[in-house]
Tab-separated table of C-alpha atoms and ligand atoms in Angstrom:
chain	number	residue	atom	x	y	z
A	283	MET	CA	1.599	8.016	11.422
A	284	GLY	CA	0.449	7.518	15.136
A	285	ALA	CA	3.984	8.095	16.404
A	286	GLY	CA	4.422	11.238	14.104
A	287	ILE	CA	1.230	12.859	15.221
A	288	ALA	CA	2.112	12.027	18.987
A	289	GLN	CA	5.475	14.080	18.397
A	290	VAL	CA	3.749	16.851	16.776
A	291	ALA	CA	1.190	17.286	19.686
A	292	ALA	CA	4.031	16.691	22.515
A	293	ALA	CA	6.488	19.222	20.662
A	294	SER	CA	3.479	21.829	21.105
A	295	GLY	CA	3.292	21.085	24.918
A	296	ASP	CA	0.429	18.818	25.034
A	297	ARG	CA	0.477	15.593	27.021
A	298	VAL	CA	0.194	12.577	24.749
A	299	VAL	CA	-0.953	8.979	25.317
A	300	LEU	CA	0.203	6.700	22.650
A	301	TYR	CA	-1.833	3.606	22.340
A	302	ASP	CA	-1.316	0.336	20.323
A	303	VAL	CA	-2.686	-3.280	20.209
A	304	GLY	CA	0.364	-4.762	21.878
A	305	GLU	CA	3.686	-4.179	23.630
A	306	GLY	CA	5.338	-4.938	20.348
A	307	PRO	CA	3.918	-2.381	18.117
A	308	LEU	CA	3.832	-0.007	20.841
A	309	ASN	CA	7.397	-0.195	21.520
A	310	VAL	CA	8.107	0.278	17.753
A	311	GLY	CA	5.881	3.416	17.770
A	312	LEU	CA	7.902	4.670	20.705
A	313	ALA	CA	11.273	3.955	19.489
A	314	ARG	CA	10.268	5.629	16.300
A	315	LEU	CA	9.180	8.679	18.050
A	316	ARG	CA	12.610	8.595	20.302
A	317	SER	CA	14.773	8.203	17.165
A	318	ALA	CA	12.946	10.937	15.114
A	319	LEU	CA	13.587	13.298	18.194
A	320	GLU	CA	17.351	12.361	18.571
A	321	ARG	CA	17.732	12.881	14.911
A	322	ALA	CA	16.149	16.327	15.062
A	323	ALA	CA	18.374	17.237	18.000
A	324	ALA	CA	21.481	15.785	16.299
A	325	THR	CA	20.882	17.878	13.339
A	326	GLY	CA	20.074	21.049	15.242
A	327	ARG	CA	16.568	21.189	14.192
A	328	ILE	CA	15.569	21.344	17.923
A	329	ASP	CA	17.485	21.796	20.976
A	330	SER	CA	18.195	18.626	23.144
A	331	ASP	CA	16.293	19.758	26.149
A	332	ALA	CA	13.238	20.334	24.012
A	333	ALA	CA	13.616	16.887	22.438
A	334	ALA	CA	13.963	15.434	25.979
A	335	GLU	CA	10.810	17.484	27.296
A	336	THR	CA	8.660	16.324	24.082
A	337	LEU	CA	9.782	12.770	24.736
A	338	ALA	CA	8.712	13.035	28.512
A	339	ARG	CA	5.271	14.203	27.684
A	340	VAL	CA	4.395	11.036	25.662
A	341	THR	CA	3.407	7.867	27.680
A	342	GLY	CA	2.539	4.574	26.092
A	343	THR	CA	-0.127	2.139	26.682
A	344	THR	CA	-2.046	-0.971	25.523
A	345	ASP	CA	-5.139	-0.190	27.462
A	346	LEU	CA	-7.738	1.924	25.680
A	347	ALA	CA	-9.159	3.025	28.983
A	348	SER	CA	-6.108	5.159	29.447
A	349	MET	CA	-8.005	7.531	27.005
A	350	ALA	CA	-10.534	8.391	29.724
A	351	ASP	CA	-9.274	11.702	30.259
A	352	ALA	CA	-8.455	12.724	26.696
A	353	GLU	CA	-9.561	15.830	25.197
A	354	LEU	CA	-9.026	14.814	21.661
A	355	VAL	CA	-8.270	11.148	20.362
A	356	ILE	CA	-6.813	10.869	17.048
A	357	GLU	CA	-7.065	7.270	15.563
A	358	ALA	CA	-4.084	6.213	13.119
A	359	ALA	CA	-5.205	2.211	12.888
A	360	PRO	CA	-4.800	0.504	9.476
A	361	GLU	CA	-7.064	1.771	6.728
A	362	ARG	CA	-10.083	-0.405	7.132
A	363	LEU	CA	-13.515	0.758	7.747
A	364	ASP	CA	-14.724	-2.173	10.061
A	365	LEU	CA	-11.585	-1.648	12.272
A	366	LYS	CA	-11.902	1.981	12.683
A	367	GLN	CA	-15.511	1.682	13.609
A	368	ASP	CA	-14.861	-0.961	16.248
A	369	ILE	CA	-12.109	1.455	17.635
A	370	TYR	CA	-14.659	4.250	17.461
A	371	ARG	CA	-17.143	2.141	19.437
A	372	GLN	CA	-14.677	1.124	22.056
A	373	LEU	CA	-13.497	4.647	22.625
A	374	GLU	CA	-16.881	6.037	23.227
A	375	ALA	CA	-17.316	3.633	26.062
A	376	VAL	CA	-14.356	5.055	27.697
A	377	VAL	CA	-13.940	8.756	26.954
A	378	ASP	CA	-15.474	11.893	28.362
A	379	PRO	CA	-18.718	13.094	26.557
A	380	GLU	CA	-17.097	16.236	25.405
A	381	CYS	CA	-13.832	14.282	23.989
A	382	VAL	CA	-13.550	14.749	20.216
A	383	LEU	CA	-12.773	11.740	18.155
A	384	ALA	CA	-10.596	12.310	15.239
A	385	THR	CA	-9.608	9.786	12.493
A	386	ASN	CA	-6.204	10.155	10.326
A	387	THR	CA	-8.117	8.125	7.524
A	388	SER	CA	-6.518	8.979	4.359
A	389	THR	CA	-9.671	7.850	2.142
A	390	LEU	CA	-12.541	6.398	4.248
A	391	SER	CA	-15.750	8.230	4.940
A	392	VAL	CA	-15.794	10.043	8.189
A	393	GLY	CA	-19.445	9.830	8.373
A	394	ALA	CA	-19.163	6.038	7.982
A	395	ILE	CA	-16.462	5.511	10.523
A	396	ALA	CA	-18.764	7.633	12.976
A	397	GLY	CA	-21.964	6.304	11.867
A	398	GLN	CA	-22.259	3.749	14.763
A	399	LEU	CA	-21.652	6.366	17.460
A	400	ALA	CA	-24.283	7.338	19.982
A	401	HIS	CA	-22.676	11.112	19.416
A	402	PRO	CA	-21.354	11.322	15.751
A	403	GLU	CA	-21.276	14.961	16.126
A	404	ARG	CA	-17.974	14.621	18.079
A	405	ALA	CA	-16.048	12.878	15.142
A	406	CYS	CA	-13.995	14.574	12.342
A	407	GLY	CA	-11.088	13.918	10.208
A	408	LEU	CA	-7.672	15.086	11.094
A	409	HIS	CA	-5.506	13.886	7.924
A	410	PHE	CA	-1.908	14.566	8.471
A	411	PHE	CA	0.639	13.725	5.793
A	412	ASN	CA	3.816	11.626	5.985
A	413	PRO	CA	6.075	12.503	7.912
A	414	ALA	CA	3.624	14.281	10.355
A	415	PRO	CA	6.282	16.470	12.125
A	416	ALA	CA	7.671	17.632	8.580
A	417	MET	CA	4.576	18.182	6.692
A	418	PRO	CA	2.622	21.409	7.273
A	419	LEU	CA	-0.761	20.499	5.938
A	420	VAL	CA	-3.645	18.927	7.899
A	421	GLU	CA	-7.201	18.010	5.923
A	422	VAL	CA	-9.803	18.589	8.477
A	423	VAL	CA	-12.692	16.661	7.231
A	424	LYS	CA	-16.520	17.360	8.033
A	425	GLY	CA	-18.544	13.996	8.514
A	426	PHE	CA	-22.267	14.072	7.756
A	427	ALA	CA	-22.832	14.860	11.490
A	428	THR	CA	-19.844	16.718	12.639
A	429	SER	CA	-20.610	19.834	14.749
A	430	MET	CA	-19.103	23.224	13.757
A	431	ALA	CA	-17.941	23.354	17.234
A	432	VAL	CA	-15.806	20.121	16.614
A	433	MET	CA	-14.467	21.627	13.274
A	434	ASP	CA	-13.310	24.811	14.827
A	435	PHE	CA	-11.816	22.964	17.947
A	436	ALA	CA	-9.798	20.467	15.444
A	437	SER	CA	-8.750	23.363	13.174
A	438	GLU	CA	-7.706	25.404	16.041
A	439	THR	CA	-5.802	22.469	17.630
A	440	VAL	CA	-3.957	21.595	14.508
A	441	ARG	CA	-3.018	25.504	13.882
A	442	GLY	CA	-1.663	25.636	17.601
A	443	TRP	CA	0.477	22.678	16.516
A	444	GLY	CA	1.898	24.860	13.701
A	445	LYS	CA	-0.012	23.104	11.054
A	446	THR	CA	-2.056	24.580	8.247
A	447	PRO	CA	-5.646	23.163	8.449
A	448	ILE	CA	-7.752	22.843	5.185
A	449	VAL	CA	-11.615	21.987	5.623
A	450	VAL	CA	-12.522	19.409	3.291
A	451	ALA	CA	-15.688	17.644	2.258
A	452	ASP	CA	-15.970	13.918	3.158
A	453	THR	CA	-15.638	12.362	-0.378
A	454	PRO	CA	-13.275	9.393	-1.138
A	455	GLY	CA	-9.695	10.499	-0.877
A	456	PHE	CA	-10.532	13.877	0.123
A	457	ILE	CA	-8.611	16.373	-1.916
A	458	VAL	CA	-4.919	15.281	-1.651
A	459	ASN	CA	-5.184	11.505	-1.970
A	460	ARG	CA	-7.740	11.967	-4.930
A	461	VAL	CA	-5.227	14.286	-6.786
A	462	ALA	CA	-2.385	11.906	-5.712
A	463	ARG	CA	-3.938	8.694	-7.017
A	464	PRO	CA	-3.005	9.487	-10.606
A	465	PHE	CA	0.410	10.441	-9.677
A	466	TYR	CA	1.073	6.916	-8.361
A	467	GLY	CA	-1.380	5.215	-10.926
A	468	GLU	CA	0.113	6.467	-14.125
A	469	ALA	CA	3.794	6.006	-12.667
A	470	LEU	CA	2.950	2.284	-11.946
A	471	ARG	CA	1.587	1.978	-15.421
A	472	LEU	CA	5.059	3.191	-16.840
A	473	LEU	CA	6.834	0.774	-14.953
A	474	GLY	CA	4.316	-2.108	-15.829
A	475	ASP	CA	4.351	-1.207	-19.505
A	476	GLY	CA	7.979	-1.421	-19.638
A	477	VAL	CA	8.373	2.275	-20.408
A	478	ALA	CA	10.705	3.352	-17.718
A	479	SER	CA	12.185	2.232	-14.478
A	480	ALA	CA	11.215	3.141	-10.873
A	481	ALA	CA	14.471	5.219	-10.470
A	482	ASP	CA	13.895	6.893	-14.044
A	483	VAL	CA	10.442	8.129	-13.196
A	484	ASP	CA	11.556	9.166	-9.519
A	485	ARG	CA	14.603	11.102	-11.194
A	486	LEU	CA	12.458	12.766	-13.743
A	487	ALA	CA	9.824	13.700	-10.718
A	488	ARG	CA	12.386	15.362	-8.919
A	489	ASP	CA	14.086	17.053	-11.755
A	490	ALA	CA	10.468	18.519	-12.452
A	491	GLY	CA	10.558	20.033	-8.975
A	492	PHE	CA	8.665	17.414	-6.988
A	493	PRO	CA	10.299	16.851	-3.658
A	494	MET	CA	9.908	12.829	-4.074
A	495	GLY	CA	8.983	10.588	-6.993
A	496	PRO	CA	6.090	8.496	-6.949
A	497	PHE	CA	8.106	5.150	-6.032
A	498	GLU	CA	10.294	6.556	-3.240
A	499	LEU	CA	7.048	8.181	-1.758
A	500	MET	CA	5.113	4.792	-1.983
A	501	ASP	CA	8.307	3.022	-0.208
A	502	LEU	CA	8.130	6.091	2.275
A	503	ILE	CA	4.225	5.586	2.724
A	504	GLY	CA	4.314	2.021	2.883
A	505	ILE	CA	3.388	-0.225	-0.199
A	506	ASP	CA	0.593	-1.950	1.960
A	507	VAL	CA	-0.763	1.445	3.434
A	508	ASN	CA	-0.740	3.036	-0.155
A	509	LEU	CA	-2.510	-0.103	-1.860
A	510	ALA	CA	-5.127	0.107	0.795
A	511	ALA	CA	-5.690	3.884	0.199
A	512	ALA	CA	-5.878	3.026	-3.787
A	513	GLN	CA	-8.325	0.251	-3.155
A	514	SER	CA	-10.491	2.468	-0.867
A	515	VAL	CA	-10.691	5.396	-3.403
A	516	TYR	CA	-11.286	3.014	-6.296
A	517	ASP	CA	-14.158	1.411	-4.157
A	518	GLY	CA	-15.197	4.753	-3.009
A	519	PHE	CA	-16.043	5.826	-6.410
A	520	PHE	CA	-17.809	2.517	-7.488
A	521	GLN	CA	-14.820	1.085	-9.343
A	522	ASP	CA	-14.012	4.000	-11.644
A	523	PRO	CA	-11.235	2.931	-13.663
A	524	ARG	CA	-9.512	6.171	-13.221
A	525	PHE	CA	-8.735	4.921	-9.926
A	526	ARG	CA	-7.940	1.251	-10.443
A	527	PRO	CA	-5.158	0.031	-8.300
A	528	HIS	CA	-2.267	-1.633	-10.272
A	529	PRO	CA	-1.226	-5.517	-10.114
A	530	ILE	CA	2.430	-4.687	-9.452
A	531	GLN	CA	1.106	-3.160	-5.798
A	532	ARG	CA	-0.518	-6.422	-5.042
A	533	GLN	CA	2.774	-8.416	-6.184
A	534	MET	CA	4.664	-6.069	-4.070
A	535	LEU	CA	2.218	-6.527	-0.820
A	536	ASP	CA	2.177	-10.253	-1.336
A	537	SER	CA	5.815	-10.689	-1.819
A	538	GLY	CA	6.294	-8.639	1.792
A	539	ARG	CA	8.048	-5.748	-0.151
A	540	LEU	CA	6.501	-3.049	1.778
A	541	GLY	CA	8.965	-0.243	1.152
A	542	ARG	CA	11.325	1.224	3.885
A	543	LYS	CA	9.665	-0.296	6.788
A	544	SER	CA	10.540	-3.836	5.505
A	545	GLY	CA	13.884	-2.855	4.313
A	546	GLU	CA	12.680	-3.264	0.633
A	547	GLY	CA	10.264	-2.057	-1.635
A	548	TYR	CA	10.958	-0.179	-4.992
A	549	TYR	CA	14.264	0.305	-3.582
A	550	ARG	CA	16.467	-1.513	-0.759
A	551	TYR	CA	17.239	0.000	2.338
A	552	ASP	CA	20.275	-0.918	4.370
A	553	SER	CA	18.546	-1.458	7.502
A	554	VAL	CA	14.715	-1.453	8.723
A	555	PRO	CA	14.059	2.040	9.943
A	556	ALA	CA	13.096	2.008	13.911
B	662	LIG	N1	1.577	5.972	5.777
B	662	LIG	C1	1.129	7.156	5.280
B	662	LIG	O1	1.933	7.916	4.693
B	662	LIG	C2	-0.162	7.714	5.918
B	662	LIG	C3	-0.368	9.175	5.560
B	662	LIG	C4	-1.533	9.869	6.023
B	662	LIG	C5	-2.582	9.046	6.465
B	662	LIG	N2	-2.182	7.576	6.639
B	662	LIG	C6	-3.489	6.870	7.268
B	662	LIG	O2	-2.891	6.825	8.813
B	662	LIG	C7	-3.534	5.246	9.302
B	662	LIG	C8	-2.367	4.660	9.595
B	662	LIG	O3	-1.505	4.565	8.707
B	662	LIG	P1	0.177	4.110	8.971
B	662	LIG	O4	0.879	4.217	7.799
B	662	LIG	O5	0.591	4.546	10.237
B	662	LIG	O6	-0.010	2.347	9.129
B	662	LIG	P2	0.902	1.467	9.851
B	662	LIG	O7	0.347	0.062	9.383
B	662	LIG	O8	2.385	1.751	9.794
B	662	LIG	O9	0.519	1.644	11.324
B	662	LIG	C9	-0.693	1.180	11.807
B	662	LIG	C10	-0.549	0.966	13.527
B	662	LIG	O10	-1.953	0.538	14.031
B	662	LIG	C11	-1.896	-0.305	14.853
B	662	LIG	N3	-3.097	-1.067	14.934
B	662	LIG	C12	-3.403	-2.313	14.404
B	662	LIG	N4	-4.784	-2.580	14.749
B	662	LIG	C13	-4.980	-1.651	15.566
B	662	LIG	C14	-6.228	-1.376	16.396
B	662	LIG	N5	-7.353	-2.424	16.436
B	662	LIG	N6	-6.388	-0.395	17.274
B	662	LIG	C15	-5.253	0.602	17.345
B	662	LIG	N7	-4.129	0.354	16.530
B	662	LIG	C16	-4.146	-0.486	15.675
B	662	LIG	C17	-0.713	-1.262	14.433
B	662	LIG	O11	-0.096	-2.066	15.673
B	662	LIG	C18	0.318	-0.043	13.944
B	662	LIG	O12	0.946	0.546	14.787
B	662	LIG	C19	-4.214	4.824	7.941
B	662	LIG	O13	-5.521	5.068	8.170
B	662	LIG	C20	-3.559	5.456	6.793
B	662	LIG	O14	-4.422	5.477	5.658
B	662	LIG	C21	-1.051	6.996	6.351
């Protein structure tokens, strides 16, 4: 998601610094960004000069101190509260007092992520959808302390990037992930109960007008990322059975079938995408 969000901001003319924890994952993100721009230019969705200019606005780093001049930082690390809190604490030590800290969390509480900050009013959620360059909606989440100035800045920033901001409350899964949980959950139960195959469920969903079926969507999102979101919403609602993850998700994760990114999920993919 980080690479996709970087592409969105850079395509609109903003200078972007893409951070990751090591050269390996950083290069994966930069390669993903480069190949997305090449594909967009090859298919005529953008011209090749615009693609080159977008790429030139993005620099990679493994040093969080490179964020010192940032006006806005969007964190898109794995869906774990302790990890995100730790990143926020480190960021607050390096960024300017005016810098806005946003999180791309799908399900976690923005208030909890920002709770340890000296200035929690600077934190908000900016929840993009996958793939970020193509999906118009962004949920803008108001944490318990988020200032209205920060909410306005965040909404106007993503609007300037061509997105449609929707302000949502800080509840588990916000709106979209809460609505989406039963979509995945019932599909998994159909598969687990032997009622239908993944391909049949997906075909039916597409025939009914959905752009993608639940299983191909889980493969796109990442089985690990989707299970973390499911677990987080389940825990967020105190183990309400409506949101219980399915054992198939755990089996997929434990066997390394993470979806497109690992070359196999509910479907096989010829090559692992860059
Ligand atoms: N995949 C989706 O469809 C999707 C959609 C919307 C929101 N999200 C949310 O975006 C976030 C990231 O999801 P993703 O699918 O990009 O996950 P991912 O696992 O593909 O990528 C996570 C990235 O974070 C990096 N990382 C690991 N530890 C880090 C740390 N301590 N500091 C900074 N970076 C670190 C990893 O190296 C990796 O590049 C999650 O909060 C997820 O819920 C995901």
